[in-house]
mmCIF file of C-alpha atoms in Angstrom:
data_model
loop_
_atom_site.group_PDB
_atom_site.id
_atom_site.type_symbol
_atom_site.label_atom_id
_atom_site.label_comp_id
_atom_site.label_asym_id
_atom_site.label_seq_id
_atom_site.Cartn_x
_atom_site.Cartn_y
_atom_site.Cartn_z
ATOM 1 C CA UNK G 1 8.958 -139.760 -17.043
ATOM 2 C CA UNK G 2 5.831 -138.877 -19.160
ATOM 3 C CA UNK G 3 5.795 -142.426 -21.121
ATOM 4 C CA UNK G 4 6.652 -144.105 -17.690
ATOM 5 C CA UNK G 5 4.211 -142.669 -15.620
ATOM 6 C CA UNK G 6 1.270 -143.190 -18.322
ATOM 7 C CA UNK G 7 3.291 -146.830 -19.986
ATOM 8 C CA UNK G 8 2.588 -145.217 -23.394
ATOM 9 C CA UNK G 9 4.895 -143.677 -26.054
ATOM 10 C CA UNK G 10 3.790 -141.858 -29.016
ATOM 11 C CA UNK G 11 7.207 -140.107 -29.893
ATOM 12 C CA UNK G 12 10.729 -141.814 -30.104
ATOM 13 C CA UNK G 13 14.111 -140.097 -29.619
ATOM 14 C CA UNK G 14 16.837 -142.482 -31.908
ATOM 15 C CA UNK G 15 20.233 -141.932 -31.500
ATOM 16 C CA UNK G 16 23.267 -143.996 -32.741
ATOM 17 C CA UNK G 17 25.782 -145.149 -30.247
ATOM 18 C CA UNK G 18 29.450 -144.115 -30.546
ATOM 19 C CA UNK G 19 28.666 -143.576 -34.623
ATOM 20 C CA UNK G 20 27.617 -146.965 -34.985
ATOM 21 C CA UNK G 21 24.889 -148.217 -37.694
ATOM 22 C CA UNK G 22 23.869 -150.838 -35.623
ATOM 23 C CA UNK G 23 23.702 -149.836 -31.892
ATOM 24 C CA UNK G 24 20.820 -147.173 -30.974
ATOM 25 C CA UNK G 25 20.093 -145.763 -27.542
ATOM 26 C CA UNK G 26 16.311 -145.121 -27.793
ATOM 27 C CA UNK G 27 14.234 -142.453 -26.030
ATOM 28 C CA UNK G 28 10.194 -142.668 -25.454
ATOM 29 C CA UNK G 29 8.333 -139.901 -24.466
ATOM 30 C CA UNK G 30 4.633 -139.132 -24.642
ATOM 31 C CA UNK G 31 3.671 -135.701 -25.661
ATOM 32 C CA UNK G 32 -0.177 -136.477 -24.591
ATOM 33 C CA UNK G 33 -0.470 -134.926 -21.277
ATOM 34 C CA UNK G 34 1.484 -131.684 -22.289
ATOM 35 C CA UNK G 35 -0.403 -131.773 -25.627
ATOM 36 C CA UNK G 36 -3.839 -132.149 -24.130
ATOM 37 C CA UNK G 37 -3.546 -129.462 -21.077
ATOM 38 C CA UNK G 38 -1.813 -126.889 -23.420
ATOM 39 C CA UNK G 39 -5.314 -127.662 -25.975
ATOM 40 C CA UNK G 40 -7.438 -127.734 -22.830
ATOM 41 C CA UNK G 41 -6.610 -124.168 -21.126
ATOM 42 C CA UNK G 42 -7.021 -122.596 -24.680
ATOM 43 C CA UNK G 43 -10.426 -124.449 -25.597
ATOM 44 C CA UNK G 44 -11.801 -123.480 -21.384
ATOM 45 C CA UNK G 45 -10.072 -119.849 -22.413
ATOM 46 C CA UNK G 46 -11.937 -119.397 -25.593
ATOM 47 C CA UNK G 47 -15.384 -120.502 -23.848
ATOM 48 C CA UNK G 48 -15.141 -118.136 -21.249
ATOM 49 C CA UNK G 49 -12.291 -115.641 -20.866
ATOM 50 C CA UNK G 50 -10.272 -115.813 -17.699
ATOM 51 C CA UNK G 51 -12.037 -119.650 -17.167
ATOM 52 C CA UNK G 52 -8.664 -120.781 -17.163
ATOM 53 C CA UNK G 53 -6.947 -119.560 -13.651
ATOM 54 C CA UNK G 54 -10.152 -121.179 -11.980
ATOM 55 C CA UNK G 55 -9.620 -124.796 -13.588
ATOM 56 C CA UNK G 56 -9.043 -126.002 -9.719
ATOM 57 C CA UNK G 57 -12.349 -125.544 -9.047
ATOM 58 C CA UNK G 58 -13.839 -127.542 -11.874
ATOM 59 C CA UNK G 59 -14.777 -131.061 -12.315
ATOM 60 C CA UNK G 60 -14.124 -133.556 -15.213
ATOM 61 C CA UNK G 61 -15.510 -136.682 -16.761
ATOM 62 C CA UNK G 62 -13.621 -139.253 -18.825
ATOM 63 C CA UNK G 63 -15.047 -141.372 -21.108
ATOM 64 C CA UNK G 64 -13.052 -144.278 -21.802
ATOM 65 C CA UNK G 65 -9.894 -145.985 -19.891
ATOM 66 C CA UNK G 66 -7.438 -146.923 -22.655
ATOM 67 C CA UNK G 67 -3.700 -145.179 -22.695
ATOM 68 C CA UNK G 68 -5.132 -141.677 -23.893
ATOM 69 C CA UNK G 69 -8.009 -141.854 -20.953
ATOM 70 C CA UNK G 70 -4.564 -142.152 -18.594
ATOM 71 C CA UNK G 71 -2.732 -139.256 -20.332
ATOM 72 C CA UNK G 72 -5.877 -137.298 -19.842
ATOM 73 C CA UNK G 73 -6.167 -138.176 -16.354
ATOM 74 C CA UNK G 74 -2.988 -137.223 -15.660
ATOM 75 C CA UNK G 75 -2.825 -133.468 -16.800
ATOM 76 C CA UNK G 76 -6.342 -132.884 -15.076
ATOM 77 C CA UNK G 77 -4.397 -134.234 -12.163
ATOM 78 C CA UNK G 78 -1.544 -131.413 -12.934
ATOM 79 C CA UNK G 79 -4.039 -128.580 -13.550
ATOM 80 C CA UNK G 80 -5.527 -129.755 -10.439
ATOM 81 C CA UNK G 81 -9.023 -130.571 -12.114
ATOM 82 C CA UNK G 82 -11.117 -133.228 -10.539
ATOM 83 C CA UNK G 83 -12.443 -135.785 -12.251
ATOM 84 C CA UNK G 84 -14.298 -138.996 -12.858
ATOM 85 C CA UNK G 85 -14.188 -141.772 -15.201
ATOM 86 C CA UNK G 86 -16.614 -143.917 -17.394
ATOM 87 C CA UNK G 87 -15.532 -146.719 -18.653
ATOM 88 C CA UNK G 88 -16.171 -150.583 -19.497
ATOM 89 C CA UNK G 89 -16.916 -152.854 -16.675
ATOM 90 C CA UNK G 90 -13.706 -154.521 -16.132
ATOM 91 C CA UNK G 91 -11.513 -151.702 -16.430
ATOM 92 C CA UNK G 92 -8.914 -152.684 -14.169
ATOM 93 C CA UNK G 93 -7.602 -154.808 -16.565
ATOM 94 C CA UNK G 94 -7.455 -151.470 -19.057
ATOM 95 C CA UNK G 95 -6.075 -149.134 -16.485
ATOM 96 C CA UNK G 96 -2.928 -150.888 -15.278
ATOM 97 C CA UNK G 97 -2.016 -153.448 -18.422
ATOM 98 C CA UNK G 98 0.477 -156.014 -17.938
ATOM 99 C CA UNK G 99 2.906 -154.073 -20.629
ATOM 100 C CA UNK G 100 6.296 -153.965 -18.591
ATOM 101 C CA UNK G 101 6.180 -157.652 -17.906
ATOM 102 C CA UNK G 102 5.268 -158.807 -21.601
ATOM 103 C CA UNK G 103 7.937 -156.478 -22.521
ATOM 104 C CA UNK G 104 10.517 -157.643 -20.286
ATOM 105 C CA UNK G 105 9.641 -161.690 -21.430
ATOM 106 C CA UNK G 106 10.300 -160.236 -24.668
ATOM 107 C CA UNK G 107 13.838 -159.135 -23.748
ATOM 108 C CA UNK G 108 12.928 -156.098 -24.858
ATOM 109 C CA UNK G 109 13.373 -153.874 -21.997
ATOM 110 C CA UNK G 110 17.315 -153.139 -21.261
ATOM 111 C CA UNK G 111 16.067 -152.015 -17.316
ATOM 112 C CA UNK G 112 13.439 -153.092 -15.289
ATOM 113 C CA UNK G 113 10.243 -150.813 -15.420
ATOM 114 C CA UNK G 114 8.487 -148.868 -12.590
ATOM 115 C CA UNK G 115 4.775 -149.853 -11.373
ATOM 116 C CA UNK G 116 1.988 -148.788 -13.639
ATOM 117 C CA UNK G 117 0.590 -145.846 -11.443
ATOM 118 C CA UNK G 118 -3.008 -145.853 -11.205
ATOM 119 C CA UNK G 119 -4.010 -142.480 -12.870
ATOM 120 C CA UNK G 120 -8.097 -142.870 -12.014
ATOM 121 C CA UNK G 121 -6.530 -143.677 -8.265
ATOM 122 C CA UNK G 122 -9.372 -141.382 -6.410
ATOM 123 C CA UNK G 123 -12.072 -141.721 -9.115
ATOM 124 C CA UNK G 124 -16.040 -142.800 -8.968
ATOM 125 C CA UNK G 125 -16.105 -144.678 -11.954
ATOM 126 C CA UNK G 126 -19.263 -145.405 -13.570
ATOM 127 C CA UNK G 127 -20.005 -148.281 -16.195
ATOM 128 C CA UNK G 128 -21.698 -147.638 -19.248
ATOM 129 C CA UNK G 129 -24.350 -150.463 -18.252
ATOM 130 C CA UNK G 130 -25.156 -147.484 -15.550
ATOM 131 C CA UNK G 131 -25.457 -144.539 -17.076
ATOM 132 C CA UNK G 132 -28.219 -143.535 -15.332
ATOM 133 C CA UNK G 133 -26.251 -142.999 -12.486
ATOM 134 C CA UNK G 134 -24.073 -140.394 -13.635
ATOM 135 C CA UNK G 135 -24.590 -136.985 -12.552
ATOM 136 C CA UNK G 136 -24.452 -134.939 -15.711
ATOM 137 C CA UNK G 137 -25.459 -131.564 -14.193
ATOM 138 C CA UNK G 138 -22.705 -131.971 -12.002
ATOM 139 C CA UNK G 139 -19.730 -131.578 -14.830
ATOM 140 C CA UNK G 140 -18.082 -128.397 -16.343
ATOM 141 C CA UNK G 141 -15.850 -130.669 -18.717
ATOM 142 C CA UNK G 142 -16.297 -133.944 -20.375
ATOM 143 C CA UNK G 143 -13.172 -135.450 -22.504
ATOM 144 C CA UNK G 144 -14.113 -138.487 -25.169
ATOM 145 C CA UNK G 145 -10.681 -140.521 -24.989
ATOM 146 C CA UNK G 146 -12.458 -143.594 -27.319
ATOM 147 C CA UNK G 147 -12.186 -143.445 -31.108
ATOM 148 C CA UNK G 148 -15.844 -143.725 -31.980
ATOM 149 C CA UNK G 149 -16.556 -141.249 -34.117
ATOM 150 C CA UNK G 150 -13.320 -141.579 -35.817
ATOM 151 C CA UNK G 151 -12.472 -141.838 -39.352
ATOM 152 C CA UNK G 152 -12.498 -144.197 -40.970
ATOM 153 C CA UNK G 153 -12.791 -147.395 -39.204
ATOM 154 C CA UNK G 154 -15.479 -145.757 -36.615
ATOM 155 C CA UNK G 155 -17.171 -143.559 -38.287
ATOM 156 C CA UNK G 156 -20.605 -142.232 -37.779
ATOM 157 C CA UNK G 157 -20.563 -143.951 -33.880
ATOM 158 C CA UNK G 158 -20.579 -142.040 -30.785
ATOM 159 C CA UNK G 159 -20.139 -142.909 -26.759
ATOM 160 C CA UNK G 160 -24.314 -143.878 -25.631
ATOM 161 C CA UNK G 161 -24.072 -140.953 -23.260
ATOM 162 C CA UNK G 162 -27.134 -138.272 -22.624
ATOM 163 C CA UNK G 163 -25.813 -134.994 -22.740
ATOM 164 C CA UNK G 164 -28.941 -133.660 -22.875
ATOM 165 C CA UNK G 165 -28.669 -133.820 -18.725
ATOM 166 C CA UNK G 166 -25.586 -131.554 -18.596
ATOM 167 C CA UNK G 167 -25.585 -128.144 -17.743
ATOM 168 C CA UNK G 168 -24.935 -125.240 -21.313
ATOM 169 C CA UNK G 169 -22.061 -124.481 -20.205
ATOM 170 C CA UNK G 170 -20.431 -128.035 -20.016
ATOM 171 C CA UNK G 171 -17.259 -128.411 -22.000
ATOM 172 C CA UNK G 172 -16.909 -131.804 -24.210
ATOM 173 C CA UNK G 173 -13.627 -131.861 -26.001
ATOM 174 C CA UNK G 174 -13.570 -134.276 -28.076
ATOM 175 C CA UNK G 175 -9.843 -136.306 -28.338
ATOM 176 C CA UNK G 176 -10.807 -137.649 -32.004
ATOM 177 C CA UNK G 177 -9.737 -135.091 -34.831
ATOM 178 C CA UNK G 178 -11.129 -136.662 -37.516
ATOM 179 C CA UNK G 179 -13.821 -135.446 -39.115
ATOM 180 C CA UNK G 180 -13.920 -131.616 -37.817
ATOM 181 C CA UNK G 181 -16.841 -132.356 -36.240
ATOM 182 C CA UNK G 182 -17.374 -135.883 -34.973
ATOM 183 C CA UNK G 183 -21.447 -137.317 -34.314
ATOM 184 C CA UNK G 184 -20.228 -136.707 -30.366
ATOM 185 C CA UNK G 185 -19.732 -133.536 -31.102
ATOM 186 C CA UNK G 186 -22.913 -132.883 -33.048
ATOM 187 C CA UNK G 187 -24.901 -134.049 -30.809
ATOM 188 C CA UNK G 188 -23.507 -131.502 -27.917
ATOM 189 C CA UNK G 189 -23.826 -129.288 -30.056
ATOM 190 C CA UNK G 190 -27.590 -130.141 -30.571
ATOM 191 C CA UNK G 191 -28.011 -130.045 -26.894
ATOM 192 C CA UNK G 192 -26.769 -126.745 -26.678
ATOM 193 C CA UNK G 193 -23.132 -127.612 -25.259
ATOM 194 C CA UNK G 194 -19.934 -126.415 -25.920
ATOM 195 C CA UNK G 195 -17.177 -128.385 -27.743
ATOM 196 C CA UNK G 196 -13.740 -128.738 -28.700
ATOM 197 C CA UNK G 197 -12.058 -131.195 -31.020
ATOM 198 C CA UNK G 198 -8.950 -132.816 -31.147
ATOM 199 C CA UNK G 199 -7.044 -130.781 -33.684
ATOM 200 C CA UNK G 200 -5.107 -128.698 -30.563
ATOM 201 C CA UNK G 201 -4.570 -131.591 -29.034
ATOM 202 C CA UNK G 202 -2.726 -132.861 -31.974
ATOM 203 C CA UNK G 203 -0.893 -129.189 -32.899
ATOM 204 C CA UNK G 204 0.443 -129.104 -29.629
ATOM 205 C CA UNK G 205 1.505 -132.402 -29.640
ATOM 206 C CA UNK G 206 3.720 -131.897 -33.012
ATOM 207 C CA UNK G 207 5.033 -128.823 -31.653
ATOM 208 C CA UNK G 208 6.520 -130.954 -28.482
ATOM 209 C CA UNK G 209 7.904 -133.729 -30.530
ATOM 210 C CA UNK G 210 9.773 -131.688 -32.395
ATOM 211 C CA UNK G 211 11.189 -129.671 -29.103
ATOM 212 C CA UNK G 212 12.235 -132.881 -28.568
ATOM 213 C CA UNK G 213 13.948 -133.722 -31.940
ATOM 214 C CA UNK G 214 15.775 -129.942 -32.780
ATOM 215 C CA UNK G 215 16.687 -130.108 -29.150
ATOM 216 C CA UNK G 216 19.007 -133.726 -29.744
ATOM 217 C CA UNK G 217 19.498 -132.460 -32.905
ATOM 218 C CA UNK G 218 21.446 -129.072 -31.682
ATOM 219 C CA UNK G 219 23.087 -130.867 -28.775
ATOM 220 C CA UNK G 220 24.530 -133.387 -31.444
ATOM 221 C CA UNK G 221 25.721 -130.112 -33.655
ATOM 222 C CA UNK G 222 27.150 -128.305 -30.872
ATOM 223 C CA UNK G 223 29.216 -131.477 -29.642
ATOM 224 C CA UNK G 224 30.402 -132.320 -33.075
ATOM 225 C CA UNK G 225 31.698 -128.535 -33.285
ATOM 226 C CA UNK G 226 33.615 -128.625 -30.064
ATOM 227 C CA UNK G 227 35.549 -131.932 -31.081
ATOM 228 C CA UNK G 228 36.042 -130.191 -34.406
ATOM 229 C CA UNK G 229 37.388 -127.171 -32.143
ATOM 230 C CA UNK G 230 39.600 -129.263 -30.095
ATOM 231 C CA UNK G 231 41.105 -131.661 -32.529
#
């Protein structure tokens, strides 16, 4: 459901068929959404202790619209954060991609695929040709879901956004985890904001995936012992 509802995978399940080499049922799941709210509620926790069983009463910026700006949107959505997006001027095109269809004239896909779900459904979205319309006081979180900033191929860039507007106790966490400290980062820092990289994000992201693979793994070793057991 996770990799359906955002039409992104970042973790596959691979299991042989019947013992055969050549036929493999395959499983997609996207550990983003868990990955980022579980990195989220410890980062707001950390800031300010108890912050995190009043996250329904906060308000969230994106900044971007690609797959990870989706996953995002998605556990604000389940932590029951508000939010609003910036992101290029035609992002319609980015926020419900033409994936399943490509896929399925690819004879790819086995089954057909549900909608894309529009995760900024409910949204103001501002373009970054109007940043001066954002309200930056107005925002206890901001999450960077681009990969400026990101080492190698984008390093030393950052978002054109002026966080100098938003309020000291503003949250940016930061999706890129490499370097430590990304030039987004710095500069919130430099205007006196707090910040969060994307290290958690990525922690709690391996711990999922490999629920997800000792889980198959144990329910393969448990049915191989009860045919052992009953042959």
């Amino acid at each position: 459901p996770s990799a359906d509802r955002i039409c992104a995978a970042n973790t596959l399940l691979i299991r042989r068929i019947g013992g055969s080499r050549d036929e493999v049922h395959i499983t997609c799941y996207n550990t983003d959404v868990g990955g980022f709210a579980s990195a989220l509620v410890r980062a707001m926790t950390a800031a300010a202790p108890g912050s995190a069983r009043i996250l329904k009463n906060r308000r969230a910026l994106i900044l971007g619209s690609g797959g990870s700006a989706r996953a995002v949107a998605w556990a604000l959505r389940d932590l029951g954060i508000a939010f609003d997006l910036v992101g290029r001027a035609n992002s319609e095109s980015v926020d419900r991609p033409d994936i399943p269809h490509a896929l399925a004239e690819a004879s790819v896909l086995q089954r057909s695929s549900p909608q894309i779900q529009d995760a900024f459904a409910g949204a103001r979205r501002f373009s970054y040709d109007a940043l001066g319309s954002v309200p930056w006081d107005g925002y206890d979180l901001l999450v960077h879901c681009t990969p400026l900033g990101m080492e190698p191929g984008f390093a030393g860039q950052r978002p054109p956004n002026n966080l100098s507007l938003c309020r000291s106790s503003t949250l940016l966490f930061d999706l890129v985890y490499t370097p430590e400290i990304t030039p987004l980062m710095q500069y919130a820092l430099d205007c006196g904001l707090q910040v969060c990289g994307g290290i958690g994000m990525l922690e709690h992201q391996a711990e999922e995936a490999w629920a997800i693979w000792k889980s198959a793994t144990d329910a393969e070793y448990d049915t191989n012992e009860s045919s052992i057991s009953s042959s």
